[in-house]
């Protein structure tokens, strides 16, 4: 019995020789796959390692080594799906429909129970009993592939976390990840820039990401912000709004007759808004006082306190989950309860944007299936 019919569950099923019953609250397989990558499904990444994840690196790397991106591509090639590698090693399909069609074929031997929500799980007489909103189902083994609690509109559920706790597993508090960040009051001027996108570099702790930032009415978003949200816990982030500009070039600009909106490689609307927030006019660079120059230089290292995130409703994944030190890294079986398995996003493993989370789902699912012979 498998709770969930998403990426990890379907890859598990594709490798499992025994017939399975999948239970899912949605009306079809892979509800989240369908919307992945804007509908084009970023399946995996050529350049992948445990460094791309939040979690126990040794545990993660062991799984990636046993089933890597080449293995993922080989599985889909069997069903006529050949993703194309684009920038940064990301493999995209022409449509998520072809991924779902491949998985449907790979899992045609198994049975599916759709539109059923698992409410509780118990263990009695050497069997697992899943109580759904329609019936109770008994099984010898149970695979939890229910994912996190992001995407509530796709019937996301915390049943995986509840089940883990019931069997004495420790669960790291789930939080939204790959999600936009909200601003403190002193940065509300950025809300006026809604719709503007610009290249920036963000640092938080020992991590740095460069990419597009999108301003919105809620705060900041875009790929670079979503990746930062994976690492962000609390406190400030440092934003370089001029990543193409060496800080040493400022000395040259102070003799310019042109204004900052003409000098700096950034949207003029953004530069004007920033200057206004600092109480500085958009005037010839050579006319700025030392105090004004200090404010302008901060464009290379703008310390931004973050209020929070856009929440689970806007998050692509959930970080946190079932602690991996209580999971067998080869089989993904619980060390605390024989016959109980956890795969995919329900575990305390979260990846960056770029195909890393689907690869984790595939690696954990395929590896878990090896013990079902």
XYZ file of C-alpha atoms in Angstrom:
373
model
C 0.000 0.000 0.000
C 1.311 3.430 -1.005
C -0.120 6.669 0.336
C 0.241 9.175 -2.477
C 0.515 8.938 -6.266
C 3.052 11.677 -6.955
C 6.615 11.637 -8.270
C 8.275 9.463 -5.616
C 5.352 7.019 -5.483
C 5.229 6.610 -9.267
C 8.970 6.018 -9.588
C 8.698 3.530 -6.731
C 5.899 1.770 -8.599
C 7.865 1.768 -11.851
C 10.606 -0.263 -10.124
C 8.497 -2.414 -7.821
C 7.922 -6.017 -8.924
C 5.065 -6.623 -6.496
C 1.594 -5.288 -7.177
C 0.772 -2.155 -5.238
C -2.302 -0.205 -4.232
C -1.881 3.573 -4.457
C -4.247 5.764 -2.444
C -4.527 9.425 -3.452
C -6.999 12.213 -2.716
C -6.740 13.574 -6.252
C -8.577 12.247 -9.294
C -5.474 11.155 -11.184
C -1.757 10.470 -10.835
C 0.902 13.155 -10.464
C -1.212 16.221 -9.677
C 1.886 18.188 -8.690
C 3.921 16.899 -11.654
C 1.248 18.339 -13.938
C 2.027 21.904 -12.844
C 5.775 21.422 -12.379
C 8.080 23.751 -14.311
C 5.177 25.759 -15.663
C 3.688 22.586 -17.147
C 6.938 21.580 -18.864
C 8.291 19.528 -15.965
C 11.931 20.130 -15.060
C 12.664 16.423 -14.480
C 16.251 16.516 -13.269
C 19.594 18.279 -13.536
C 22.893 17.222 -15.066
C 24.874 18.869 -12.261
C 23.506 17.392 -9.085
C 24.914 16.638 -5.654
C 23.940 16.738 -2.008
C 25.178 20.366 -1.952
C 21.988 21.316 -3.800
C 19.874 20.167 -0.860
C 18.941 21.095 2.662
C 19.295 17.996 4.826
C 21.778 15.313 5.846
C 24.298 15.417 2.977
C 25.671 11.911 3.560
C 22.171 10.408 3.495
C 21.213 12.399 0.394
C 24.401 11.652 -1.545
C 24.105 7.927 -0.905
C 20.668 7.916 -2.510
C 21.744 10.097 -5.453
C 24.715 7.824 -6.097
C 22.443 4.781 -6.216
C 19.979 6.377 -8.640
C 21.187 9.516 -10.413
C 19.994 11.851 -13.162
C 21.242 9.487 -15.886
C 19.126 6.719 -14.368
C 16.111 9.035 -14.404
C 16.627 9.883 -18.072
C 17.037 6.189 -18.892
C 13.701 5.333 -17.278
C 11.833 7.923 -19.323
C 13.686 7.028 -22.516
C 12.144 3.540 -22.226
C 8.757 5.193 -22.677
C 9.772 7.556 -25.469
C 10.309 10.649 -23.335
C 13.528 12.524 -24.114
C 13.925 15.740 -22.071
C 16.092 18.534 -23.478
C 18.889 20.050 -21.402
C 18.664 23.821 -21.109
C 20.566 26.402 -19.035
C 22.292 25.342 -15.823
C 21.946 21.658 -16.696
C 18.165 21.590 -16.302
C 16.271 18.919 -18.236
C 12.816 19.971 -19.422
C 10.131 17.999 -21.221
C 7.924 19.482 -23.910
C 4.951 18.873 -21.618
C 4.239 17.302 -18.260
C 1.605 15.222 -20.062
C 4.289 13.017 -21.595
C 5.798 12.411 -18.152
C 2.410 11.398 -16.759
C 1.763 9.162 -19.772
C 5.101 7.426 -19.204
C 4.314 6.905 -15.538
C 0.849 5.581 -16.386
C 2.433 2.918 -18.583
C 5.151 2.120 -16.041
C 2.529 1.619 -13.333
C -0.186 -0.084 -15.390
C 0.339 -3.298 -13.393
C -0.663 -1.606 -10.140
C -4.013 -0.563 -8.707
C -5.120 2.957 -7.825
C -7.724 4.288 -5.434
C -8.373 7.932 -6.321
C -10.493 10.490 -4.494
C -9.730 8.882 -1.148
C -8.153 10.813 1.691
C -6.206 8.861 4.320
C -7.259 10.136 7.742
C -5.294 7.840 10.035
C -2.921 4.875 10.053
C -2.526 2.198 12.698
C -0.603 -1.060 13.097
C -2.302 -4.178 14.427
C -1.740 -7.924 14.064
C 1.406 -7.428 11.966
C -0.460 -5.285 9.430
C -0.946 -1.606 8.639
C -4.489 -0.274 8.509
C -5.145 2.903 6.551
C -8.443 4.548 7.485
C -9.668 6.677 4.587
C -12.734 8.893 4.360
C -14.454 5.976 2.566
C -13.080 2.701 3.951
C -10.290 0.971 5.868
C -7.563 -0.896 3.989
C -5.158 -3.482 5.395
C -1.661 -4.093 4.055
C 1.476 -5.958 5.027
C 3.754 -3.047 4.136
C 3.154 0.686 3.918
C 4.992 3.301 1.852
C 4.422 6.924 2.796
C 4.806 9.088 -0.320
C 2.318 11.766 0.669
C 4.674 14.736 0.201
C 4.544 17.942 2.198
C 1.782 20.429 2.944
C 2.519 22.910 0.143
C -0.045 23.236 -2.664
C -3.151 22.737 -0.463
C -5.198 23.299 -3.645
C -3.840 19.922 -4.822
C -5.092 18.131 -1.696
C -1.777 18.295 0.156
C -1.974 16.548 3.507
C 0.037 16.195 6.706
C -0.845 12.497 6.996
C 2.808 11.540 6.384
C 4.011 13.648 9.295
C 1.179 12.433 11.550
C 1.934 8.811 10.710
C 5.653 9.279 11.343
C 4.987 10.736 14.792
C 2.591 7.909 15.564
C 5.444 5.456 15.038
C 7.782 7.563 17.237
C 9.664 9.264 14.387
C 10.938 12.776 14.947
C 9.598 15.337 12.462
C 11.408 18.591 11.824
C 8.843 21.396 11.794
C 7.508 21.809 8.230
C 7.942 25.261 6.666
C 7.224 26.738 3.229
C 10.204 26.676 0.842
C 10.902 27.778 -2.723
C 8.517 30.596 -1.941
C 8.407 34.402 -2.042
C 9.527 36.476 0.942
C 7.569 39.246 2.649
C 9.074 42.572 3.681
C 9.421 44.648 6.805
C 7.794 48.097 6.873
C 10.999 49.934 5.900
C 11.049 48.037 2.570
C 7.412 48.671 1.665
C 8.631 51.079 -1.026
C 9.454 47.972 -3.059
C 5.765 47.110 -3.345
C 5.385 50.047 -5.732
C 7.713 48.173 -8.106
C 5.275 45.267 -8.559
C 5.865 43.535 -11.880
C 9.489 44.613 -12.288
C 12.101 41.872 -12.644
C 15.867 42.421 -12.331
C 19.054 40.418 -11.955
C 20.430 40.421 -8.400
C 22.702 38.413 -6.129
C 21.456 37.417 -2.666
C 23.551 36.218 0.251
C 22.302 34.527 3.400
C 24.694 32.910 5.870
C 27.209 30.967 3.771
C 24.950 30.715 0.728
C 24.762 32.988 -2.308
C 22.377 32.818 -5.273
C 22.277 34.938 -8.402
C 19.256 35.251 -10.667
C 16.081 37.191 -11.354
C 14.189 38.903 -8.546
C 10.543 39.798 -9.110
C 8.857 42.549 -7.103
C 5.216 41.972 -6.154
C 2.513 43.488 -3.963
C 3.270 40.785 -1.383
C 7.061 41.225 -1.315
C 9.825 39.730 -3.446
C 9.834 36.578 -5.534
C 11.523 35.136 -8.628
C 14.014 32.239 -8.903
C 16.795 33.828 -6.825
C 14.389 34.594 -3.971
C 12.826 31.136 -4.083
C 16.247 29.513 -3.759
C 17.135 31.868 -0.908
C 13.921 30.884 0.903
C 15.211 27.317 1.068
C 18.092 28.448 3.295
C 16.440 31.428 5.014
C 15.324 30.894 8.575
C 15.187 34.330 10.145
C 16.966 37.682 10.030
C 18.345 39.701 7.150
C 19.504 38.875 3.669
C 22.101 40.858 1.717
C 21.103 41.916 -1.795
C 23.480 43.099 -4.510
C 21.205 45.017 -6.883
C 24.098 45.653 -9.276
C 25.765 42.229 -9.712
C 27.218 43.229 -13.108
C 29.006 46.191 -11.591
C 32.311 45.954 -9.721
C 32.196 48.001 -6.523
C 35.547 49.581 -7.463
C 33.890 51.257 -10.435
C 32.000 53.630 -8.167
C 34.988 55.953 -7.932
C 34.728 56.485 -11.681
C 31.018 57.301 -11.507
C 31.373 60.095 -8.977
C 32.736 62.325 -11.768
C 29.785 61.585 -14.041
C 27.443 64.327 -15.196
C 24.795 61.704 -15.820
C 22.217 60.687 -13.236
C 22.125 57.270 -11.461
C 19.124 56.198 -13.563
C 21.337 56.524 -16.651
C 24.559 55.208 -15.136
C 23.548 52.030 -13.308
C 22.675 48.765 -15.139
C 19.279 48.337 -13.468
C 15.669 49.325 -14.250
C 15.286 53.109 -14.018
C 12.087 52.746 -12.031
C 13.917 50.718 -9.403
C 16.809 53.207 -9.112
C 14.373 56.111 -8.740
C 12.391 54.275 -6.050
C 15.554 53.381 -4.156
C 16.853 56.962 -4.214
C 13.487 58.258 -3.062
C 13.445 55.745 -0.173
C 16.809 57.173 0.927
C 15.641 60.786 0.568
C 18.047 61.353 -2.332
C 17.300 63.099 -5.617
C 18.094 61.662 -9.037
C 20.728 64.191 -10.028
C 24.204 64.239 -11.649
C 26.501 61.748 -9.920
C 29.218 64.357 -9.374
C 26.880 66.483 -7.255
C 26.304 63.932 -4.469
C 27.593 64.531 -0.960
C 29.648 61.902 0.870
C 26.570 60.932 2.919
C 24.540 60.439 -0.271
C 27.343 58.423 -1.840
C 27.365 56.061 1.134
C 23.655 55.407 0.598
C 24.118 54.762 -3.114
C 27.038 52.381 -2.522
C 24.660 50.230 -0.440
C 23.068 49.091 -3.708
C 25.920 46.547 -3.775
C 25.181 45.310 -0.244
C 21.631 46.164 0.772
C 20.771 44.530 4.098
C 17.120 43.584 3.975
C 15.246 42.284 7.028
C 12.651 39.674 6.036
C 9.258 39.439 7.740
C 8.341 35.947 6.550
C 7.220 33.985 3.499
C 4.188 33.932 1.201
C 3.108 30.755 3.018
C 2.314 27.163 2.085
C -0.312 28.247 -0.436
C 2.383 29.808 -2.639
C 5.277 27.481 -1.776
C 6.554 24.962 -4.319
C 7.792 22.569 -1.639
C 7.807 21.940 2.107
C 11.126 21.931 3.941
C 11.459 19.950 7.139
C 9.798 16.577 7.610
C 10.688 13.095 8.832
C 14.242 13.066 10.188
C 16.476 10.899 8.021
C 18.667 9.527 10.827
C 15.766 7.190 11.646
C 15.498 5.959 8.030
C 17.609 3.246 6.362
C 19.553 5.112 3.631
C 19.557 2.089 1.292
C 15.953 0.922 1.554
C 14.152 3.967 3.049
C 12.559 1.657 5.582
C 11.910 2.989 9.045
C 14.462 1.920 11.632
C 11.683 2.080 14.217
C 8.902 0.123 12.496
C 9.448 -2.839 10.183
C 7.516 -2.619 6.919
C 7.077 1.169 7.055
C 8.803 3.280 4.390
C 9.108 7.023 3.771
C 10.070 8.470 0.370
C 10.095 11.835 -1.372
C 9.185 15.207 0.069
C 7.799 13.824 3.329
C 11.435 13.373 4.394
C 13.620 16.148 5.765
C 15.293 16.685 2.377
C 14.616 19.802 0.277
C 16.268 20.837 -2.978
C 16.928 24.034 -4.858
C 15.091 25.033 -8.022
C 16.306 23.281 -11.139
C 14.998 19.710 -11.120
C 16.578 18.758 -7.813
C 13.351 18.009 -5.947
C 11.960 15.726 -8.633
C 15.310 13.936 -8.777
C 15.151 13.409 -5.023
C 11.651 11.988 -5.397
C 12.851 9.648 -8.148
C 16.019 8.580 -6.305
C 14.254 7.811 -3.046
C 11.393 6.005 -4.798
C 13.627 3.868 -7.013
C 15.955 2.947 -4.147
C 13.106 1.975 -1.840
C 11.705 -0.349 -4.501
C 14.901 -2.414 -4.530
C 13.891 -4.168 -1.324
C 10.467 -5.136 -2.744
C 11.366 -8.235 -4.744
